[in-house]
Coordinates of C-alpha atoms in Angstrom, one line a residue:
M1 CA 109.8 63.0 89.8
D2 CA 109.6 59.8 87.8
T3 CA 106.3 59.9 85.9
S4 CA 107.0 57.0 83.5
K5 CA 104.8 54.6 85.5
I6 CA 101.8 57.0 85.4
S7 CA 99.4 56.0 82.7
K8 CA 98.7 58.5 79.9
D9 CA 95.0 58.4 80.7
L10 CA 95.7 59.4 84.3
Q11 CA 98.0 62.2 83.2
K12 CA 95.4 63.5 80.8
D13 CA 92.7 63.4 83.6
V14 CA 95.0 65.3 85.9
R15 CA 95.6 68.0 83.3
E16 CA 91.8 68.3 82.7
L17 CA 91.1 68.6 86.4
I18 CA 93.7 71.3 86.8
L19 CA 92.4 73.3 83.8
R20 CA 88.8 72.9 84.9
E21 CA 89.6 74.3 88.3
R22 CA 91.6 77.2 87.0
L23 CA 89.0 78.0 84.4
H24 CA 86.2 77.9 87.0
Y25 CA 88.3 80.4 89.1
F26 CA 88.7 82.6 86.1
K27 CA 85.0 82.5 85.2
E28 CA 84.0 83.3 88.8
S29 CA 86.4 86.3 88.7
I30 CA 84.7 87.5 85.5
K31 CA 81.2 87.2 87.2
Q32 CA 82.5 89.2 90.1
G33 CA 83.7 92.0 87.8
L34 CA 87.4 91.4 88.5
V35 CA 88.3 90.8 84.9
E36 CA 88.0 93.6 82.4
D37 CA 87.2 93.2 78.7
G38 CA 90.4 92.8 76.7
F39 CA 92.4 91.5 79.7
E40 CA 95.5 89.7 78.4
F41 CA 97.2 86.9 80.3
E42 CA 99.4 83.9 80.0
L43 CA 98.2 80.5 81.4
K44 CA 100.6 80.9 84.3
D45 CA 98.8 84.0 85.4
L46 CA 95.8 81.8 86.4
F47 CA 98.0 80.3 89.1
I48 CA 99.8 81.5 92.2
E49 CA 103.5 81.2 91.7
S50 CA 104.1 78.2 94.0
E51 CA 101.2 76.3 92.2
W52 CA 102.7 77.1 88.8
D53 CA 106.1 75.8 90.0
E54 CA 104.5 72.6 91.0
V55 CA 102.6 71.9 87.8
A56 CA 105.8 72.8 85.8
V57 CA 107.3 69.7 87.3
W58 CA 104.2 67.5 86.8
P59 CA 102.1 67.2 84.7
G60 CA 104.4 69.7 83.1
N61 CA 103.6 73.3 82.1
W62 CA 104.3 72.6 78.4
R63 CA 101.7 69.8 78.3
L64 CA 99.3 71.8 80.4
G65 CA 99.7 74.7 78.0
Q66 CA 99.0 72.4 75.0
A67 CA 95.8 71.2 76.7
F68 CA 94.7 74.8 77.5
A69 CA 95.3 76.0 74.0
S70 CA 93.2 73.2 72.6
K71 CA 90.4 73.7 75.1
V72 CA 90.4 77.5 74.4
K73 CA 90.4 77.0 70.6
H74 CA 87.5 74.5 70.6
N75 CA 85.4 75.1 73.7
I76 CA 85.8 78.6 75.2
P77 CA 84.7 81.4 72.9
Y78 CA 85.3 84.2 75.4
I79 CA 89.1 83.4 75.5
T80 CA 91.1 83.9 72.3
K81 CA 94.8 83.6 71.6
A82 CA 96.1 87.1 71.3
D83 CA 99.7 86.5 70.4
D84 CA 103.0 85.2 71.7
N85 CA 105.1 87.3 74.1
K86 CA 108.8 87.9 73.7
K87 CA 109.6 84.7 75.5
G88 CA 107.5 82.7 73.1
Y89 CA 104.6 82.0 75.6
A90 CA 101.1 82.2 74.3
V91 CA 99.1 85.3 75.4
Y92 CA 95.3 85.0 75.6
R93 CA 92.6 87.7 75.6
F94 CA 89.3 87.8 77.4
D95 CA 86.4 88.9 75.1
K96 CA 83.5 90.1 77.3
S97 CA 81.1 90.2 74.3
K98 CA 81.3 86.4 74.0
F99 CA 81.0 85.6 77.7
E100 CA 77.8 84.0 78.8
G101 CA 78.0 83.8 82.6

């Protein structure tokens, strides 16, 4: 897919929309009691496999991961970076004590 003609602003907006939707899904799962305190996950775990495969192509999973890391670091206190796994992907942890549903 040739994305060179897509403006940087539009690309950023698309990443934000994708993350907002995934984080809403995650937050709703927490409210329903489906996510336990200390749950560790990679960003791709918030997607079904076919969705992740699509975003890997565009807007790109690396760019999406960068935007997610920034959002978590600055705006989402109940998700913290736990570590990197053996493949080098960031692993995040849910902290129930910081969650305000």
